GROMACS .gro file of C-alpha atoms in nm:
model
  495
    1UNK     CA    1  -1.105  -0.257  -4.245
    2UNK     CA    2  -1.345  -0.265  -3.953
    3UNK     CA    3  -1.238  -0.192  -3.599
    4UNK     CA    4  -1.298  -0.551  -3.489
    5UNK     CA    5  -1.096  -0.689  -3.785
    6UNK     CA    6  -0.812  -0.454  -3.692
    7UNK     CA    7  -0.814  -0.567  -3.328
    8UNK     CA    8  -0.802  -0.929  -3.443
    9UNK     CA    9  -0.498  -0.852  -3.664
   10UNK     CA   10  -0.340  -0.675  -3.363
   11UNK     CA   11  -0.393  -0.982  -3.140
   12UNK     CA   12  -0.254  -1.212  -3.412
   13UNK     CA   13   0.063  -0.996  -3.443
   14UNK     CA   14   0.120  -1.005  -3.067
   15UNK     CA   15   0.078  -1.388  -3.068
   16UNK     CA   16   0.320  -1.438  -3.352
   17UNK     CA   17   0.588  -1.196  -3.227
   18UNK     CA   18   0.616  -1.296  -2.863
   19UNK     CA   19   0.984  -1.382  -2.872
   20UNK     CA   20   1.062  -1.060  -3.059
   21UNK     CA   21   0.882  -0.874  -2.781
   22UNK     CA   22   1.083  -1.066  -2.519
   23UNK     CA   23   1.406  -0.961  -2.688
   24UNK     CA   24   1.291  -0.597  -2.680
   25UNK     CA   25   1.257  -0.630  -2.304
   26UNK     CA   26   1.596  -0.803  -2.284
   27UNK     CA   27   1.754  -0.501  -2.450
   28UNK     CA   28   1.573  -0.255  -2.223
   29UNK     CA   29   1.664  -0.443  -1.900
   30UNK     CA   30   2.026  -0.446  -2.021
   31UNK     CA   31   2.059  -0.078  -1.941
   32UNK     CA   32   2.183  -0.038  -1.585
   33UNK     CA   33   1.954   0.266  -1.546
   34UNK     CA   34   1.971   0.315  -1.163
   35UNK     CA   35   1.875   0.674  -1.116
   36UNK     CA   36   2.010   0.688  -0.756
   37UNK     CA   37   2.361   0.598  -0.877
   38UNK     CA   38   2.540   0.927  -0.837
   39UNK     CA   39   2.857   0.825  -1.027
   40UNK     CA   40   2.909   0.961  -1.378
   41UNK     CA   41   2.919   0.612  -1.518
   42UNK     CA   42   2.590   0.523  -1.346
   43UNK     CA   43   2.409   0.836  -1.460
   44UNK     CA   44   2.531   0.793  -1.812
   45UNK     CA   45   2.369   0.449  -1.819
   46UNK     CA   46   2.034   0.610  -1.740
   47UNK     CA   47   2.086   0.878  -2.003
   48UNK     CA   48   2.181   0.615  -2.259
   49UNK     CA   49   1.856   0.432  -2.184
   50UNK     CA   50   1.665   0.753  -2.247
   51UNK     CA   51   1.834   0.802  -2.587
   52UNK     CA   52   1.761   0.441  -2.682
   53UNK     CA   53   1.398   0.478  -2.587
   54UNK     CA   54   1.367   0.796  -2.790
   55UNK     CA   55   1.517   0.616  -3.090
   56UNK     CA   56   1.261   0.334  -3.045
   57UNK     CA   57   0.971   0.581  -3.044
   58UNK     CA   58   1.120   0.773  -3.342
   59UNK     CA   59   1.037   0.478  -3.566
   60UNK     CA   60   0.664   0.543  -3.522
   61UNK     CA   61   0.638   0.924  -3.556
   62UNK     CA   62   0.576   1.140  -3.863
   63UNK     CA   63   0.828   1.417  -3.799
   64UNK     CA   64   1.160   1.392  -3.622
   65UNK     CA   65   1.061   1.653  -3.373
   66UNK     CA   66   0.765   1.437  -3.271
   67UNK     CA   67   1.008   1.217  -3.072
   68UNK     CA   68   1.207   1.440  -2.845
   69UNK     CA   69   1.446   1.443  -2.552
   70UNK     CA   70   1.394   1.719  -2.300
   71UNK     CA   71   1.675   1.817  -2.068
   72UNK     CA   72   1.546   1.899  -1.717
   73UNK     CA   73   1.662   2.183  -1.497
   74UNK     CA   74   1.882   2.069  -1.211
   75UNK     CA   75   1.757   2.228  -0.886
   76UNK     CA   76   2.103   2.223  -0.714
   77UNK     CA   77   2.439   2.256  -0.874
   78UNK     CA   78   2.591   1.918  -0.953
   79UNK     CA   79   2.824   1.762  -1.197
   80UNK     CA   80   2.562   1.509  -1.299
   81UNK     CA   81   2.305   1.582  -1.566
   82UNK     CA   82   1.954   1.464  -1.508
   83UNK     CA   83   1.823   1.185  -1.739
   84UNK     CA   84   1.611   1.338  -2.013
   85UNK     CA   85   1.234   1.322  -2.050
   86UNK     CA   86   1.147   1.112  -2.347
   87UNK     CA   87   0.846   1.252  -2.532
   88UNK     CA   88   0.656   1.140  -2.841
   89UNK     CA   89   0.339   1.236  -3.015
   90UNK     CA   90   0.146   1.023  -3.265
   91UNK     CA   91  -0.169   1.167  -3.423
   92UNK     CA   92  -0.320   1.512  -3.450
   93UNK     CA   93  -0.673   1.415  -3.555
   94UNK     CA   94  -0.921   1.661  -3.403
   95UNK     CA   95  -1.200   1.401  -3.431
   96UNK     CA   96  -1.014   1.156  -3.205
   97UNK     CA   97  -0.948   1.157  -2.830
   98UNK     CA   98  -0.594   1.215  -2.710
   99UNK     CA   99  -0.448   1.002  -2.433
  100UNK     CA  100  -0.131   1.082  -2.242
  101UNK     CA  101   0.072   0.773  -2.144
  102UNK     CA  102   0.325   0.797  -1.863
  103UNK     CA  103   0.596   0.556  -1.751
  104UNK     CA  104   0.958   0.558  -1.625
  105UNK     CA  105   1.271   0.394  -1.752
  106UNK     CA  106   1.491   0.414  -1.442
  107UNK     CA  107   1.512   0.138  -1.182
  108UNK     CA  108   1.599   0.064  -0.821
  109UNK     CA  109   1.948  -0.049  -0.709
  110UNK     CA  110   2.037  -0.421  -0.709
  111UNK     CA  111   2.263  -0.479  -0.404
  112UNK     CA  112   2.237  -0.843  -0.300
  113UNK     CA  113   2.080  -0.959  -0.626
  114UNK     CA  114   2.356  -1.207  -0.718
  115UNK     CA  115   2.335  -1.394  -0.389
  116UNK     CA  116   1.956  -1.398  -0.401
  117UNK     CA  117   1.942  -1.525  -0.757
  118UNK     CA  118   2.197  -1.797  -0.825
  119UNK     CA  119   2.017  -1.897  -1.140
  120UNK     CA  120   1.989  -1.538  -1.266
  121UNK     CA  121   2.290  -1.362  -1.102
  122UNK     CA  122   2.297  -1.060  -1.328
  123UNK     CA  123   2.002  -0.830  -1.257
  124UNK     CA  124   2.055  -0.658  -1.593
  125UNK     CA  125   2.046  -0.971  -1.801
  126UNK     CA  126   1.684  -1.066  -1.830
  127UNK     CA  127   1.629  -1.427  -1.726
  128UNK     CA  128   1.427  -1.586  -2.009
  129UNK     CA  129   1.479  -1.963  -1.949
  130UNK     CA  130   1.185  -1.987  -1.713
  131UNK     CA  131   0.876  -2.078  -1.919
  132UNK     CA  132   0.654  -1.857  -1.708
  133UNK     CA  133   0.867  -1.570  -1.582
  134UNK     CA  134   1.093  -1.294  -1.711
  135UNK     CA  135   1.338  -1.214  -1.432
  136UNK     CA  136   1.541  -0.899  -1.400
  137UNK     CA  137   1.556  -0.546  -1.258
  138UNK     CA  138   1.293  -0.330  -1.433
  139UNK     CA  139   1.106  -0.628  -1.577
  140UNK     CA  140   0.782  -0.513  -1.413
  141UNK     CA  141   0.883  -0.171  -1.280
  142UNK     CA  142   0.860  -0.011  -1.529
  143UNK     CA  143   1.039  -0.131  -1.840
  144UNK     CA  144   0.801  -0.419  -1.913
  145UNK     CA  145   0.501  -0.187  -1.934
  146UNK     CA  146   0.691   0.068  -2.149
  147UNK     CA  147   0.795  -0.213  -2.388
  148UNK     CA  148   0.429  -0.311  -2.396
  149UNK     CA  149   0.351   0.025  -2.548
  150UNK     CA  150   0.629  -0.014  -2.804
  151UNK     CA  151   0.487  -0.355  -2.888
  152UNK     CA  152   0.143  -0.193  -2.949
  153UNK     CA  153   0.298   0.061  -3.183
  154UNK     CA  154   0.497  -0.203  -3.372
  155UNK     CA  155   0.195  -0.421  -3.425
  156UNK     CA  156  -0.013  -0.130  -3.554
  157UNK     CA  157   0.266  -0.002  -3.776
  158UNK     CA  158   0.271  -0.344  -3.943
  159UNK     CA  159  -0.107  -0.330  -3.996
  160UNK     CA  160  -0.079   0.026  -4.135
  161UNK     CA  161   0.198  -0.069  -4.372
  162UNK     CA  162  -0.013  -0.358  -4.505
  163UNK     CA  163  -0.297  -0.111  -4.566
  164UNK     CA  164  -0.065   0.149  -4.718
  165UNK     CA  165  -0.171   0.404  -4.459
  166UNK     CA  166   0.013   0.609  -4.193
  167UNK     CA  167   0.021   0.469  -3.842
  168UNK     CA  168  -0.157   0.775  -3.694
  169UNK     CA  169  -0.451   0.720  -3.934
  170UNK     CA  170  -0.527   0.362  -3.821
  171UNK     CA  171  -0.476   0.423  -3.453
  172UNK     CA  172  -0.814   0.484  -3.291
  173UNK     CA  173  -0.689   0.773  -3.074
  174UNK     CA  174  -0.406   1.025  -3.068
  175UNK     CA  175  -0.120   0.931  -2.823
  176UNK     CA  176   0.127   1.142  -2.627
  177UNK     CA  177   0.407   0.958  -2.449
  178UNK     CA  178   0.590   1.091  -2.144
  179UNK     CA  179   0.864   0.869  -2.006
  180UNK     CA  180   1.104   0.990  -1.730
  181UNK     CA  181   1.430   0.863  -1.590
  182UNK     CA  182   1.419   0.983  -1.225
  183UNK     CA  183   1.096   0.831  -1.090
  184UNK     CA  184   1.283   0.611  -0.845
  185UNK     CA  185   1.470   0.925  -0.719
  186UNK     CA  186   1.178   1.159  -0.648
  187UNK     CA  187   1.121   1.263  -1.015
  188UNK     CA  188   1.364   1.551  -0.976
  189UNK     CA  189   1.282   1.832  -1.214
  190UNK     CA  190   0.963   1.676  -1.361
  191UNK     CA  191   0.692   1.867  -1.177
  192UNK     CA  192   0.855   2.202  -1.257
  193UNK     CA  193   0.870   2.111  -1.628
  194UNK     CA  194   0.507   1.992  -1.636
  195UNK     CA  195   0.382   2.313  -1.469
  196UNK     CA  196   0.580   2.529  -1.710
  197UNK     CA  197   0.474   2.326  -2.013
  198UNK     CA  198   0.103   2.363  -1.939
  199UNK     CA  199   0.140   2.741  -1.920
  200UNK     CA  200   0.220   2.759  -2.291
  201UNK     CA  201  -0.064   2.905  -2.496
  202UNK     CA  202  -0.107   2.584  -2.694
  203UNK     CA  203  -0.031   2.370  -2.388
  204UNK     CA  204   0.284   2.236  -2.558
  205UNK     CA  205   0.316   1.859  -2.529
  206UNK     CA  206  -0.012   1.843  -2.344
  207UNK     CA  207  -0.214   2.003  -2.625
  208UNK     CA  208  -0.568   1.869  -2.634
  209UNK     CA  209  -0.496   1.578  -2.389
  210UNK     CA  210  -0.834   1.429  -2.283
  211UNK     CA  211  -0.717   1.167  -2.029
  212UNK     CA  212  -0.408   1.011  -1.878
  213UNK     CA  213  -0.298   0.644  -1.854
  214UNK     CA  214  -0.016   0.551  -1.610
  215UNK     CA  215   0.117   0.199  -1.631
  216UNK     CA  216   0.345   0.204  -1.324
  217UNK     CA  217   0.121  -0.016  -1.106
  218UNK     CA  218   0.036  -0.385  -1.044
  219UNK     CA  219  -0.262  -0.615  -0.984
  220UNK     CA  220  -0.406  -0.633  -0.637
  221UNK     CA  221  -0.359  -1.013  -0.633
  222UNK     CA  222  -0.205  -1.280  -0.857
  223UNK     CA  223  -0.533  -1.416  -0.991
  224UNK     CA  224  -0.743  -1.127  -1.113
  225UNK     CA  225  -0.670  -0.800  -1.290
  226UNK     CA  226  -0.738  -0.478  -1.111
  227UNK     CA  227  -0.783  -0.108  -1.191
  228UNK     CA  228  -0.631   0.137  -0.947
  229UNK     CA  229  -0.826   0.455  -0.863
  230UNK     CA  230  -0.648   0.563  -0.545
  231UNK     CA  231  -0.307   0.582  -0.388
  232UNK     CA  232  -0.169   0.661  -0.048
  233UNK     CA  233   0.058   0.962  -0.015
  234UNK     CA  234   0.404   0.954   0.148
  235UNK     CA  235   0.615   1.151   0.389
  236UNK     CA  236   0.978   1.033   0.404
  237UNK     CA  237   1.169   1.126   0.717
  238UNK     CA  238   1.520   1.115   0.859
  239UNK     CA  239   1.608   1.144   1.221
  240UNK     CA  240   1.964   1.271   1.285
  241UNK     CA  241   2.126   1.221   1.625
  242UNK     CA  242   2.462   1.369   1.701
  243UNK     CA  243   2.675   1.275   2.000
  244UNK     CA  244   3.054   1.296   2.044
  245UNK     CA  245   3.273   1.450   1.780
  246UNK     CA  246   3.412   1.116   1.669
  247UNK     CA  247   3.335   0.745   1.698
  248UNK     CA  248   3.428   0.597   2.033
  249UNK     CA  249   3.546   0.259   2.156
  250UNK     CA  250   3.275   0.089   2.357
  251UNK     CA  251   3.526  -0.071   2.591
  252UNK     CA  252   3.676   0.266   2.678
  253UNK     CA  253   3.360   0.484   2.674
  254UNK     CA  254   3.060   0.248   2.712
  255UNK     CA  255   2.835   0.357   3.001
  256UNK     CA  256   3.022   0.686   3.012
  257UNK     CA  257   2.835   0.874   2.730
  258UNK     CA  258   2.492   0.911   2.580
  259UNK     CA  259   2.498   0.689   2.270
  260UNK     CA  260   2.317   0.807   1.956
  261UNK     CA  261   2.222   0.452   1.853
  262UNK     CA  262   2.053   0.387   2.186
  263UNK     CA  263   1.854   0.712   2.152
  264UNK     CA  264   1.752   0.624   1.798
  265UNK     CA  265   1.633   0.273   1.890
  266UNK     CA  266   1.426   0.419   2.173
  267UNK     CA  267   1.263   0.672   1.933
  268UNK     CA  268   1.195   0.407   1.670
  269UNK     CA  269   1.026   0.187   1.931
  270UNK     CA  270   0.762   0.456   2.018
  271UNK     CA  271   0.682   0.542   1.661
  272UNK     CA  272   0.505   0.219   1.568
  273UNK     CA  273   0.392  -0.099   1.739
  274UNK     CA  274   0.478  -0.446   1.613
  275UNK     CA  275   0.117  -0.480   1.502
  276UNK     CA  276   0.157  -0.188   1.265
  277UNK     CA  277  -0.034   0.069   1.475
  278UNK     CA  278   0.129   0.415   1.463
  279UNK     CA  279   0.140   0.646   1.769
  280UNK     CA  280  -0.204   0.781   1.842
  281UNK     CA  281  -0.175   1.138   1.717
  282UNK     CA  282  -0.133   0.997   1.358
  283UNK     CA  283  -0.382   0.713   1.398
  284UNK     CA  284  -0.652   0.948   1.523
  285UNK     CA  285  -0.640   1.152   1.199
  286UNK     CA  286  -0.820   0.866   1.024
  287UNK     CA  287  -1.178   0.774   1.120
  288UNK     CA  288  -1.295   0.413   1.149
  289UNK     CA  289  -1.473   0.279   0.835
  290UNK     CA  290  -1.850   0.292   0.822
  291UNK     CA  291  -2.032  -0.044   0.771
  292UNK     CA  292  -2.096   0.055   0.406
  293UNK     CA  293  -1.726   0.133   0.347
  294UNK     CA  294  -1.614  -0.188   0.513
  295UNK     CA  295  -1.845  -0.381   0.282
  296UNK     CA  296  -1.669  -0.227  -0.019
  297UNK     CA  297  -1.343  -0.379   0.106
  298UNK     CA  298  -1.512  -0.709   0.180
  299UNK     CA  299  -1.639  -0.716  -0.179
  300UNK     CA  300  -1.277  -0.717  -0.304
  301UNK     CA  301  -1.261  -1.083  -0.175
  302UNK     CA  302  -0.900  -1.036  -0.066
  303UNK     CA  303  -0.777  -1.338   0.132
  304UNK     CA  304  -0.487  -1.401   0.368
  305UNK     CA  305  -0.367  -1.654   0.111
  306UNK     CA  306  -0.332  -1.371  -0.141
  307UNK     CA  307  -0.089  -1.198   0.091
  308UNK     CA  308   0.104  -1.516   0.174
  309UNK     CA  309   0.154  -1.585  -0.194
  310UNK     CA  310   0.326  -1.250  -0.227
  311UNK     CA  311   0.538  -1.260   0.093
  312UNK     CA  312   0.628  -1.628   0.127
  313UNK     CA  313   0.655  -1.669   0.509
  314UNK     CA  314   0.343  -1.639   0.732
  315UNK     CA  315   0.418  -1.303   0.891
  316UNK     CA  316   0.076  -1.143   0.829
  317UNK     CA  317  -0.058  -0.895   1.086
  318UNK     CA  318  -0.415  -1.017   1.081
  319UNK     CA  319  -0.618  -1.332   1.018
  320UNK     CA  320  -0.887  -1.151   0.817
  321UNK     CA  321  -0.830  -1.054   0.451
  322UNK     CA  322  -1.061  -0.751   0.479
  323UNK     CA  323  -0.853  -0.603   0.760
  324UNK     CA  324  -0.531  -0.671   0.582
  325UNK     CA  325  -0.643  -0.495   0.265
  326UNK     CA  326  -0.779  -0.197   0.462
  327UNK     CA  327  -0.435  -0.177   0.623
  328UNK     CA  328  -0.294  -0.136   0.274
  329UNK     CA  329  -0.556   0.094   0.126
  330UNK     CA  330  -0.732   0.306   0.381
  331UNK     CA  331  -0.503   0.329   0.685
  332UNK     CA  332  -0.167   0.503   0.714
  333UNK     CA  333   0.139   0.283   0.771
  334UNK     CA  334   0.482   0.359   0.917
  335UNK     CA  335   0.786   0.168   0.797
  336UNK     CA  336   1.144   0.191   0.927
  337UNK     CA  337   1.386   0.163   0.640
  338UNK     CA  338   1.735   0.171   0.791
  339UNK     CA  339   2.008   0.348   0.977
  340UNK     CA  340   2.288   0.548   0.815
  341UNK     CA  341   2.613   0.569   1.011
  342UNK     CA  342   2.593   0.224   1.163
  343UNK     CA  343   2.850  -0.039   1.077
  344UNK     CA  344   2.806  -0.323   0.828
  345UNK     CA  345   3.069  -0.538   1.003
  346UNK     CA  346   3.101  -0.648   1.362
  347UNK     CA  347   3.278  -0.371   1.550
  348UNK     CA  348   3.318  -0.240   1.903
  349UNK     CA  349   3.273   0.126   1.801
  350UNK     CA  350   3.004   0.362   1.927
  351UNK     CA  351   2.884   0.561   1.621
  352UNK     CA  352   2.893   0.935   1.703
  353UNK     CA  353   2.643   1.050   1.439
  354UNK     CA  354   2.359   0.843   1.290
  355UNK     CA  355   2.050   0.899   1.081
  356UNK     CA  356   1.742   0.677   1.098
  357UNK     CA  357   1.511   0.674   0.796
  358UNK     CA  358   1.140   0.597   0.804
  359UNK     CA  359   0.829   0.682   0.604
  360UNK     CA  360   0.460   0.720   0.668
  361UNK     CA  361   0.210   0.639   0.394
  362UNK     CA  362  -0.069   0.895   0.404
  363UNK     CA  363  -0.444   0.870   0.354
  364UNK     CA  364  -0.748   1.095   0.350
  365UNK     CA  365  -0.689   1.439   0.482
  366UNK     CA  366  -0.331   1.368   0.588
  367UNK     CA  367  -0.083   1.601   0.416
  368UNK     CA  368   0.295   1.569   0.435
  369UNK     CA  369   0.323   1.896   0.627
  370UNK     CA  370   0.044   1.819   0.876
  371UNK     CA  371   0.201   1.481   0.953
  372UNK     CA  372   0.553   1.627   0.973
  373UNK     CA  373   0.438   1.882   1.233
  374UNK     CA  374   0.275   1.602   1.439
  375UNK     CA  375   0.576   1.367   1.413
  376UNK     CA  376   0.822   1.646   1.495
  377UNK     CA  377   0.630   1.749   1.806
  378UNK     CA  378   0.593   1.388   1.915
  379UNK     CA  379   0.959   1.296   1.869
  380UNK     CA  380   1.089   1.611   2.042
  381UNK     CA  381   0.877   1.527   2.340
  382UNK     CA  382   0.992   1.165   2.347
  383UNK     CA  383   1.356   1.273   2.303
  384UNK     CA  384   1.324   1.513   2.596
  385UNK     CA  385   1.197   1.220   2.807
  386UNK     CA  386   1.518   1.036   2.737
  387UNK     CA  387   1.718   1.305   2.915
  388UNK     CA  388   1.987   1.260   2.657
  389UNK     CA  389   2.259   1.522   2.601
  390UNK     CA  390   2.287   1.430   2.234
  391UNK     CA  391   2.129   1.654   1.967
  392UNK     CA  392   1.828   1.533   1.767
  393UNK     CA  393   1.678   1.682   1.450
  394UNK     CA  394   1.407   1.563   1.211
  395UNK     CA  395   1.382   1.634   0.839
  396UNK     CA  396   1.116   1.573   0.577
  397UNK     CA  397   1.310   1.442   0.277
  398UNK     CA  398   1.050   1.364   0.012
  399UNK     CA  399   0.673   1.367   0.006
  400UNK     CA  400   0.358   1.319  -0.198
  401UNK     CA  401  -0.010   1.368  -0.140
  402UNK     CA  402  -0.271   1.088  -0.130
  403UNK     CA  403  -0.498   1.064  -0.432
  404UNK     CA  404  -0.840   0.924  -0.518
  405UNK     CA  405  -0.965   0.946  -0.874
  406UNK     CA  406  -1.305   0.907  -1.043
  407UNK     CA  407  -1.345   0.537  -1.122
  408UNK     CA  408  -1.681   0.601  -1.292
  409UNK     CA  409  -1.518   0.810  -1.568
  410UNK     CA  410  -1.522   0.696  -1.928
  411UNK     CA  411  -1.142   0.652  -1.911
  412UNK     CA  412  -1.190   0.374  -1.652
  413UNK     CA  413  -1.486   0.230  -1.849
  414UNK     CA  414  -1.254   0.190  -2.151
  415UNK     CA  415  -0.990   0.014  -1.946
  416UNK     CA  416  -1.252  -0.207  -1.783
  417UNK     CA  417  -1.377  -0.314  -2.124
  418UNK     CA  418  -1.022  -0.380  -2.246
  419UNK     CA  419  -0.939  -0.604  -1.949
  420UNK     CA  420  -1.266  -0.788  -1.988
  421UNK     CA  421  -1.198  -0.852  -2.354
  422UNK     CA  422  -0.840  -0.978  -2.305
  423UNK     CA  423  -0.861  -1.157  -1.970
  424UNK     CA  424  -1.229  -1.269  -1.996
  425UNK     CA  425  -1.297  -1.143  -1.645
  426UNK     CA  426  -1.400  -0.803  -1.510
  427UNK     CA  427  -1.128  -0.622  -1.304
  428UNK     CA  428  -1.163  -0.535  -0.942
  429UNK     CA  429  -1.134  -0.168  -0.848
  430UNK     CA  430  -0.872  -0.099  -0.583
  431UNK     CA  431  -0.685   0.176  -0.403
  432UNK     CA  432  -0.314   0.096  -0.383
  433UNK     CA  433  -0.088   0.130  -0.080
  434UNK     CA  434   0.199   0.278  -0.277
  435UNK     CA  435   0.263   0.640  -0.371
  436UNK     CA  436   0.299   0.786  -0.719
  437UNK     CA  437   0.321   1.168  -0.682
  438UNK     CA  438   0.305   1.218  -1.061
  439UNK     CA  439  -0.058   1.113  -1.061
  440UNK     CA  440  -0.170   1.415  -0.866
  441UNK     CA  441   0.075   1.640  -1.041
  442UNK     CA  442  -0.069   1.553  -1.386
  443UNK     CA  443  -0.430   1.562  -1.265
  444UNK     CA  444  -0.386   1.914  -1.124
  445UNK     CA  445  -0.170   2.050  -1.409
  446UNK     CA  446  -0.417   1.927  -1.670
  447UNK     CA  447  -0.712   2.090  -1.505
  448UNK     CA  448  -0.865   1.779  -1.355
  449UNK     CA  449  -0.834   1.543  -1.654
  450UNK     CA  450  -0.903   1.187  -1.548
  451UNK     CA  451  -0.597   0.980  -1.454
  452UNK     CA  452  -0.608   0.597  -1.480
  453UNK     CA  453  -0.359   0.350  -1.339
  454UNK     CA  454  -0.356   0.048  -1.575
  455UNK     CA  455  -0.143  -0.248  -1.457
  456UNK     CA  456   0.042  -0.512  -1.649
  457UNK     CA  457   0.210  -0.718  -1.374
  458UNK     CA  458   0.086  -0.919  -1.079
  459UNK     CA  459   0.106  -0.848  -0.707
  460UNK     CA  460   0.390  -1.099  -0.661
  461UNK     CA  461   0.621  -0.938  -0.922
  462UNK     CA  462   0.846  -0.807  -0.652
  463UNK     CA  463   0.909  -0.457  -0.784
  464UNK     CA  464   1.207  -0.303  -0.591
  465UNK     CA  465   1.289  -0.651  -0.454
  466UNK     CA  466   1.576  -0.885  -0.521
  467UNK     CA  467   1.342  -1.121  -0.710
  468UNK     CA  468   1.176  -0.885  -0.955
  469UNK     CA  469   0.996  -1.057  -1.241
  470UNK     CA  470   0.718  -1.025  -1.496
  471UNK     CA  471   0.508  -1.321  -1.595
  472UNK     CA  472   0.531  -1.390  -1.969
  473UNK     CA  473   0.154  -1.427  -1.991
  474UNK     CA  474   0.108  -1.086  -1.831
  475UNK     CA  475   0.357  -0.927  -2.069
  476UNK     CA  476   0.179  -1.045  -2.378
  477UNK     CA  477  -0.177  -1.006  -2.248
  478UNK     CA  478  -0.081  -0.667  -2.102
  479UNK     CA  479   0.032  -0.559  -2.450
  480UNK     CA  480  -0.311  -0.666  -2.579
  481UNK     CA  481  -0.487  -0.479  -2.294
  482UNK     CA  482  -0.300  -0.157  -2.380
  483UNK     CA  483  -0.393  -0.177  -2.749
  484UNK     CA  484  -0.756  -0.272  -2.678
  485UNK     CA  485  -0.779   0.013  -2.433
  486UNK     CA  486  -0.709   0.254  -2.721
  487UNK     CA  487  -0.997   0.111  -2.919
  488UNK     CA  488  -1.229   0.120  -2.621
  489UNK     CA  489  -1.134   0.485  -2.557
  490UNK     CA  490  -1.250   0.570  -2.908
  491UNK     CA  491  -1.595   0.421  -2.835
  492UNK     CA  492  -1.657   0.620  -2.518
  493UNK     CA  493  -1.887   0.919  -2.507
  494UNK     CA  494  -1.678   1.202  -2.363
  495UNK     CA  495  -1.967   1.444  -2.327
   0.00000   0.00000   0.00000
């Protein structure tokens, strides 16, 4: 059977098994795999999801040991085990390229989901009644994309069975799968395992890997596919302010003591302006774009309407699409996320100890440590100006470096051709505003192998939000893109 005939059979299988594929995603979303849930019951749900995923992959491997669960080392003593890595290998043909596919099976919390979704009140029961959308936690981030890969394997297993051949023989490339269950909680333990695995003489699970495909990303807009070749880094901070030894009654002690909340609000107010501009020491780390660079962003044809479609209300910072998209891709941003120690209900108490959390997305030469040093110096100076007798400290909680890959590599050319074939339009090339530390970890650990971010969902999918969804059309076409990408990889000259 020719390659084109096989692709046609693959497309036909996807078209005729759409509802089966939806049920696969229903099952996956059904696991309450919230990695930040520190209860035993919550952690066990994530672990159970990992075991189920391994069992799914086990249907497509030759030997049982080719689908494996790897227990990760826990950095600090805890009663909770980490969710396992789910690994699988299909194909050992020395004449074929080998692609490493990464994704994650854990999800974000769902507090407030029921009130926000009266028609789909259970975040872990995939809403399938909408003719266009699949609604539920993990639908797009990142269970939908992982199920897309299982769909690809199932379709090709059917083709292989009809031909009386092994699956690995008819696949155009060798595949290695790496799925983790702690991505939404800083990928605890993963980097250490990767760096130890690549030290093995045969490179272990990364043996002969030629390129990497990560499917934990989304289109730039809702109307045109995109390929992501860059990401901002991140530095996640907490400011801790300590006052009295216990909470105080505002009627008894108001205007008698320095209040931690007042200090924190003052500090937050000098970190970032309402127009998004960060205090100058951070802003000045990034040069203004050259005319040629600005034109690259203009060529993306990003419009204010694209943003409004994603956010709903007209709260955009700028009236020009090019400036908005540069704010997302080439400039740092500072976001204030919340205050720990404050009260959820109306109360007259003065909190005695609070922590404010904020993050800075990093670009260019900004590193987490460089930015931490600048922020720490700035906040200490501002806190001194308050003349407060409270105590203030700053901590860098989690971090990740910015990344820019080689979009001219044959790995990207293969993905470009796959998107063109399935969507009948060429993708745009974009740097994303989010941060995925595993990208740089894999690139460095594998000696500079090209890393591609290949999206399934659209910009309005609402990953992490209370309205997370995946369009049905994107789920099925995304499955086709993944499979076509494998065929296009096989065509590329890797010399």
